[in-house]
Coordinates of C-alpha atoms in Angstrom, one line a residue:
M6 CA 20.9 8.6 32.3
V7 CA 18.3 7.4 30.0
S8 CA 15.4 6.1 32.1
A9 CA 12.6 3.7 31.5
G10 CA 10.6 0.7 33.0
P11 CA 9.6 -2.9 32.2
H12 CA 6.3 -1.9 30.8
S13 CA 7.6 -0.1 27.7
P14 CA 8.1 -1.7 24.3
L15 CA 11.6 -0.4 24.1
M16 CA 13.1 3.1 27.2
G17 CA 13.8 25.8 45.4
G18 CA 15.3 28.1 43.3
D19 CA 16.0 28.6 39.7
K20 CA 19.6 27.7 39.1
S21 CA 19.4 26.4 35.6
A22 CA 18.1 28.9 33.1
A23 CA 20.8 27.4 30.8
A24 CA 22.6 24.1 30.7
P25 CA 26.2 24.1 31.8
S26 CA 28.9 24.8 29.2
P27 CA 31.1 21.9 28.2
E28 CA 33.8 23.4 30.5
A29 CA 31.5 23.7 33.5
A30 CA 29.9 20.3 32.8
A31 CA 33.1 18.3 33.3
G32 CA 31.6 16.6 36.4
S33 CA 28.0 16.6 35.4
S34 CA 25.7 13.6 34.9
V35 CA 22.7 13.6 32.7
N36 CA 19.6 11.4 32.9
V37 CA 17.8 10.8 29.6
S38 CA 14.7 8.6 29.6
G39 CA 13.1 7.0 26.6
E40 CA 12.2 6.5 23.0
R41 CA 15.1 4.9 21.1
A42 CA 14.9 6.9 17.9
V43 CA 15.5 10.1 19.8
S44 CA 17.3 9.2 23.0
Q45 CA 20.2 7.4 21.4
N46 CA 21.0 10.5 19.4
V47 CA 20.5 12.7 22.4
V48 CA 23.0 10.6 24.4
A49 CA 25.5 10.7 21.5
E50 CA 25.3 14.5 21.3
L51 CA 25.6 15.0 25.1
L52 CA 28.7 12.9 25.4
G53 CA 30.9 15.7 24.1
A54 CA 29.8 18.0 26.9
F55 CA 29.0 15.8 29.9
Q56 CA 31.3 13.5 31.7
T57 CA 28.7 10.8 32.6
I58 CA 25.5 9.6 30.9
S59 CA 23.7 6.9 33.0
F60 CA 20.7 5.3 31.5
T61 CA 17.9 3.1 32.6
E62 CA 15.6 1.3 30.2
L63 CA 11.9 0.5 30.6
G64 CA 12.8 -2.9 29.2
F65 CA 15.4 -4.4 26.9
A66 CA 15.0 -3.2 23.4
E67 CA 14.0 -5.7 20.8
L68 CA 17.3 -5.4 18.9
G69 CA 18.8 -8.8 19.1
D70 CA 22.3 -7.7 20.1
V71 CA 21.3 -5.5 23.0
G72 CA 21.7 -8.3 25.6
G73 CA 25.2 -9.1 24.3
R74 CA 26.2 -5.4 24.1
L75 CA 25.1 -4.7 27.7
G76 CA 26.2 -8.0 29.2
G77 CA 23.1 -8.7 31.2
T78 CA 22.1 -7.5 34.7
L79 CA 25.1 -7.3 37.0
G80 CA 24.1 -7.9 40.5
S81 CA 21.6 -6.0 42.6
S82 CA 22.9 -2.7 41.4
R83 CA 21.3 -3.4 38.0
R84 CA 24.3 -1.8 36.3
L85 CA 24.4 -3.2 32.8
C86 CA 27.9 -2.2 31.9
E87 CA 31.1 -0.7 33.2
A88 CA 32.4 2.3 31.4
G89 CA 35.7 1.7 29.7
P90 CA 38.5 4.2 29.4
G91 CA 37.1 7.5 28.0
D92 CA 33.6 6.1 27.9
R93 CA 31.1 8.5 29.4
R94 CA 28.1 6.3 29.2
C95 CA 26.7 3.9 31.8
W96 CA 23.4 1.9 31.6
F97 CA 21.1 0.7 34.4
H98 CA 18.2 -1.6 34.0
G99 CA 15.2 -0.4 36.0
D100 CA 11.7 0.8 36.2
I101 CA 10.6 4.4 36.5
C102 CA 7.6 3.1 38.5
D103 CA 9.9 1.6 41.1
S104 CA 10.2 4.5 43.5
H105 CA 12.9 2.9 45.7
F106 CA 15.1 2.1 42.7
V107 CA 14.7 5.6 41.2
K108 CA 15.4 7.4 44.5
L109 CA 18.5 5.2 45.0
L110 CA 19.7 5.9 41.5
F111 CA 19.5 9.7 42.0
E112 CA 21.3 9.4 45.4
T113 CA 24.1 7.3 44.1
E114 CA 24.7 8.8 40.6
K115 CA 24.5 12.5 41.5
I116 CA 22.4 13.3 38.4
D117 CA 22.3 17.0 37.5
I118 CA 19.9 17.1 34.5
V119 CA 17.0 14.9 33.5
L120 CA 15.5 14.4 30.0
H121 CA 12.4 12.2 30.5
F122 CA 11.3 10.4 27.3
A123 CA 10.3 7.1 28.9
A124 CA 6.6 6.2 28.2
Q125 CA 4.1 3.8 26.8
T126 CA 3.5 5.5 23.4
H127 CA 1.5 3.2 21.1
V128 CA -1.9 4.8 20.6
D129 CA -3.6 1.7 19.4
L130 CA -2.5 -0.2 22.4
S131 CA -3.7 2.5 24.8
F132 CA -7.3 1.8 23.9
V133 CA -7.1 -1.7 25.3
R134 CA -4.5 -1.2 28.0
A135 CA -5.5 2.3 29.3
F136 CA -4.7 1.5 33.0
E137 CA -1.2 0.3 32.1
F138 CA -0.6 3.6 30.2
T139 CA -1.9 5.6 33.2
Y140 CA 0.4 3.7 35.5
V141 CA 3.6 4.0 33.5
N142 CA 3.1 7.5 32.0
V143 CA 1.5 9.2 34.9
Y144 CA 2.7 7.4 38.0
G145 CA 6.1 6.7 36.5
T146 CA 6.5 10.4 35.7
H147 CA 5.4 11.4 39.2
V148 CA 8.0 9.0 40.7
L149 CA 10.8 10.4 38.5
V150 CA 10.0 14.1 39.0
S151 CA 9.6 13.6 42.7
A152 CA 13.0 11.9 43.0
A153 CA 14.6 14.5 40.8
H154 CA 13.2 17.3 43.0
E155 CA 14.5 15.6 46.2
A156 CA 17.9 15.3 44.5
R157 CA 17.8 19.0 43.5
V158 CA 18.7 18.4 39.9
E159 CA 19.3 21.5 37.9
K160 CA 16.8 21.0 35.1
F161 CA 14.0 18.5 34.4
I162 CA 12.8 18.2 30.8
Y163 CA 9.6 16.3 30.2
V164 CA 8.9 15.1 26.7
S165 CA 5.2 15.3 25.9
T166 CA 3.3 15.1 22.6
D167 CA 1.2 17.3 20.3
E168 CA -1.7 14.9 20.9
V169 CA -2.5 16.5 24.3
Y170 CA -4.2 19.3 22.3
G171 CA -6.6 17.0 20.5
G172 CA -7.3 17.4 16.8
S173 CA -8.0 20.5 14.8
L174 CA -8.9 21.0 11.1
D175 CA -7.8 24.7 11.0
K176 CA -6.8 26.3 14.3
E177 CA -3.1 26.1 15.1
F178 CA -2.2 25.2 18.7
D179 CA 0.2 27.3 20.7
E180 CA 1.5 26.5 24.1
S181 CA -1.4 28.2 25.8
S182 CA -4.0 26.2 24.0
P183 CA -6.2 24.0 26.2
K184 CA -5.4 20.3 26.5
Q185 CA -8.2 18.2 25.0
P186 CA -6.8 14.7 24.5
T187 CA -9.0 12.2 22.7
N188 CA -7.2 8.9 23.4
P189 CA -5.9 7.2 26.5
Y190 CA -2.2 7.7 25.5
A191 CA -2.7 11.5 25.0
S192 CA -4.7 11.7 28.2
S193 CA -1.9 10.0 30.2
K194 CA 0.7 12.4 28.8
A195 CA -1.6 15.4 29.6
A196 CA -2.0 14.2 33.1
A197 CA 1.7 13.6 33.5
E198 CA 2.3 17.2 32.3
C199 CA 0.1 18.4 35.2
F200 CA 2.2 16.6 37.8
V201 CA 5.4 18.0 36.2
Q202 CA 4.1 21.5 36.0
S203 CA 2.9 21.4 39.6
Y204 CA 6.5 21.1 40.8
W205 CA 7.3 24.4 39.2
E206 CA 4.2 26.1 40.5
R207 CA 4.7 24.8 44.1
Y208 CA 8.4 24.5 44.5
K209 CA 9.9 26.5 41.6
F210 CA 11.6 23.3 40.6
P211 CA 13.1 24.0 37.2
V212 CA 11.0 21.9 34.8
V213 CA 10.5 22.4 31.1
I214 CA 7.8 20.6 29.0
T215 CA 8.1 19.9 25.2
R216 CA 5.4 18.9 22.8
S217 CA 6.6 17.6 19.5
S218 CA 5.2 16.4 16.2
N219 CA 5.7 12.9 15.0
V220 CA 9.3 11.8 15.0
Y221 CA 10.8 9.3 12.4
G222 CA 14.2 8.0 11.7
P223 CA 16.5 5.0 12.4
H224 CA 16.1 2.9 15.6
Q225 CA 12.3 3.5 15.9
Y226 CA 10.3 0.4 16.8
P227 CA 8.2 -0.8 13.9
E228 CA 4.9 -0.2 15.7
K229 CA 5.1 3.4 14.5
V230 CA 3.6 4.3 11.2
I231 CA 6.7 5.0 9.1
P232 CA 8.9 2.1 10.2
K233 CA 5.8 -0.1 10.1
F234 CA 5.0 0.7 6.4
I235 CA 8.7 0.4 5.4
S236 CA 9.0 -3.0 7.1
L237 CA 5.7 -4.3 5.6
L238 CA 6.7 -3.3 2.1
Q239 CA 10.2 -4.7 2.4
H240 CA 8.6 -8.0 3.3
N241 CA 6.1 -7.8 0.3
R242 CA 3.2 -7.0 2.6
K243 CA 0.6 -4.3 2.2
C244 CA 0.5 -1.0 4.2
C245 CA -2.5 -1.2 6.6
I246 CA -4.4 2.1 6.6
H247 CA -6.7 3.0 9.4
G248 CA -10.0 4.4 8.0
S249 CA -9.7 6.6 5.0
G250 CA -6.0 7.5 5.4
L251 CA -6.8 11.2 5.0
Q252 CA -5.6 12.0 8.5
T253 CA -2.5 14.1 8.3
R254 CA 0.6 14.2 10.5
N255 CA 3.6 16.5 10.7
F256 CA 6.9 14.6 10.6
L257 CA 10.3 15.6 12.0
Y258 CA 13.5 13.7 11.4
A259 CA 15.1 12.3 14.6
T260 CA 18.2 14.5 14.5
D261 CA 16.2 17.6 14.1
V262 CA 14.2 16.7 17.2
V263 CA 17.4 16.0 19.0
E264 CA 18.6 19.5 18.2
A265 CA 15.4 20.8 19.5
F266 CA 15.8 19.1 22.9
L267 CA 19.4 20.3 23.1
T268 CA 18.2 23.8 22.4
V269 CA 15.7 23.5 25.2
L270 CA 18.3 22.0 27.5
K271 CA 20.6 25.0 26.9
K272 CA 18.2 27.9 26.5
G273 CA 14.7 26.8 27.7
K274 CA 13.3 28.7 30.6
P275 CA 12.1 26.8 33.7
G276 CA 8.3 26.6 33.9
E277 CA 7.8 27.0 30.2
I278 CA 6.3 24.8 27.5
Y279 CA 7.8 24.5 24.0
N280 CA 6.1 23.2 20.9
I281 CA 8.5 21.4 18.5
G282 CA 6.7 21.4 15.2
T283 CA 7.2 21.6 11.5
N284 CA 5.2 22.8 8.5
F285 CA 5.8 19.6 6.7
E286 CA 2.5 17.8 6.7
M287 CA 1.4 14.6 4.9
S288 CA -1.7 12.4 4.9
V289 CA -1.3 8.7 5.9
I290 CA -2.3 7.5 2.5
Q291 CA 0.1 9.9 0.8
L292 CA 2.8 8.6 3.1
A293 CA 2.0 5.0 2.1
K294 CA 2.1 5.9 -1.6
E295 CA 5.5 7.7 -1.3
L296 CA 7.0 4.7 0.5
I297 CA 5.5 2.4 -2.2
Q298 CA 7.1 4.5 -4.9
L299 CA 10.5 4.4 -3.2
I300 CA 10.5 0.7 -2.1
K301 CA 8.5 -0.9 -4.9
E302 CA 9.8 1.5 -7.6
T303 CA 6.4 2.2 -9.2
N304 CA 4.5 5.4 -10.1
S305 CA 1.4 3.6 -11.3
E306 CA -1.6 4.6 -9.2
S307 CA -3.3 1.2 -9.7
E308 CA -0.1 -0.7 -8.7
M309 CA 0.3 1.5 -5.6
E310 CA -3.3 0.7 -4.6
N311 CA -2.4 -2.9 -4.7
W312 CA 0.0 -2.4 -1.9
V313 CA -2.6 -0.7 0.4
D314 CA -5.0 -2.4 2.7
Y315 CA -7.8 -0.3 4.3
V316 CA -8.8 -1.5 7.7
N317 CA -11.2 -0.3 10.4
D318 CA -10.3 3.0 12.0
R319 CA -9.3 3.6 15.6
P320 CA -12.1 4.4 18.1
T321 CA -10.9 8.0 17.8
N322 CA -8.4 9.2 15.2
D323 CA -7.7 13.0 15.1
M324 CA -7.4 14.4 11.6
R325 CA -4.6 16.9 12.3
Y326 CA -2.3 18.3 15.0
P327 CA -1.3 21.8 13.6
M328 CA 1.1 23.6 16.0
K329 CA 2.8 26.9 16.2
S330 CA 6.4 26.7 17.2
E331 CA 7.4 30.4 17.5
K332 CA 8.7 30.0 21.0
I333 CA 11.4 27.4 20.2
L334 CA 12.1 29.2 16.9
G335 CA 12.9 32.2 19.1
L336 CA 15.6 30.2 20.8
G337 CA 17.3 29.6 17.5
W338 CA 16.2 26.1 16.6
R339 CA 15.2 25.2 13.0
P340 CA 14.5 21.8 11.4
K341 CA 17.2 21.1 8.8
V342 CA 16.7 17.6 7.3
P343 CA 14.4 17.7 4.2
W344 CA 11.8 14.9 4.0
K345 CA 13.3 13.3 0.9
E346 CA 16.7 13.0 2.6
G347 CA 15.4 11.8 5.9
I348 CA 13.1 9.2 4.5
K349 CA 15.8 7.7 2.3
K350 CA 18.1 7.4 5.3
T351 CA 15.3 5.7 7.3
I352 CA 14.4 3.2 4.5
E353 CA 18.1 2.3 4.2
W354 CA 18.5 1.7 7.9
Y355 CA 15.5 -0.6 8.1
R356 CA 16.7 -2.5 5.0
E357 CA 20.0 -3.2 6.8
N358 CA 18.8 -3.6 10.4
F359 CA 15.3 -5.0 10.4
H360 CA 16.5 -8.6 11.0
N361 CA 17.9 -7.5 14.3
W362 CA 14.5 -6.8 15.8
K363 CA 13.1 -9.6 18.0
N364 CA 9.4 -10.5 18.3
V365 CA 8.4 -7.8 15.8
E366 CA 5.7 -9.7 13.9
K367 CA 2.9 -8.5 16.3
A368 CA 3.9 -4.9 15.8
L369 CA 3.3 -5.2 12.0
E370 CA -0.4 -6.1 12.5
P371 CA -3.1 -3.5 11.8
F372 CA -3.9 -3.3 15.5
P373 CA -1.0 -4.8 17.4
V374 CA -2.8 -5.4 20.7

């Protein structure tokens, strides 16, 4: 199941130290909640091992063909499609903040494993809609983990963010570093972590928390920096840079992050936190110039500057999020997709699919609030 709610721009005992094998999982159902760039790939990978994937979206994705593919809401059950022969997927349209719906879903679908991606994630928006972020990200997570606990699911994976650490110019964060979030989005994710972790501390309910670097790849909504810059340039518009553009971010391709989640699903220990990071780091201005080179086919510094528009910075904008990822590396995970390969695939996907997004113009503004 991929869970979510209408607020998103989209999606005891320890009996689960490892995920079931494909053979053992023949009757298992998985709940995956969230971010399209990652969750679609997670679902695709899980289909080979698990008989049923049910998923609930925070709201319909802006891709124009989603309504047609899913067929609209079918009655009070909110089931959006009936699985065909051999199809192990099933979608439900619901809200993670609707405790009655979530509880009923767990009771009727017999879910064994939860991967919870669903959240409000746009940092810019969080500054002006902080209460909404708190409601969806904190209350919604509490609803979901509570229902999962009552249903005695075998493992609950909560997908958090490197932003809970706050920024650092030099010190690398490991999983024991204190949480010092500096924006409402990161604060809501940090608070949600506390609720999730409390279910392990109090009930020994098998939860696992992940904190990943920035994800990029196909299917990501254009409010995020990479698809935003790509989309702007492909429509002959300038990349909007917050502040100096010297802030750096670590970028992981979507399929590498998917492999990380599957590794945690299979090998992650209940009660633990895993950083999912990469040594590949790039400033926002460098990112813009690389995309300008690839899309506008120019290496001229002056020409590249013509495609950049410097705008006011966010109220707070952390310079770096350096993380240590030794724990998940110890489980055997490694990022595999080089930047040049991943970014070319991403550019090509948006070239072919951007027209399918609906109501995307607002997302391309410097501060889409």
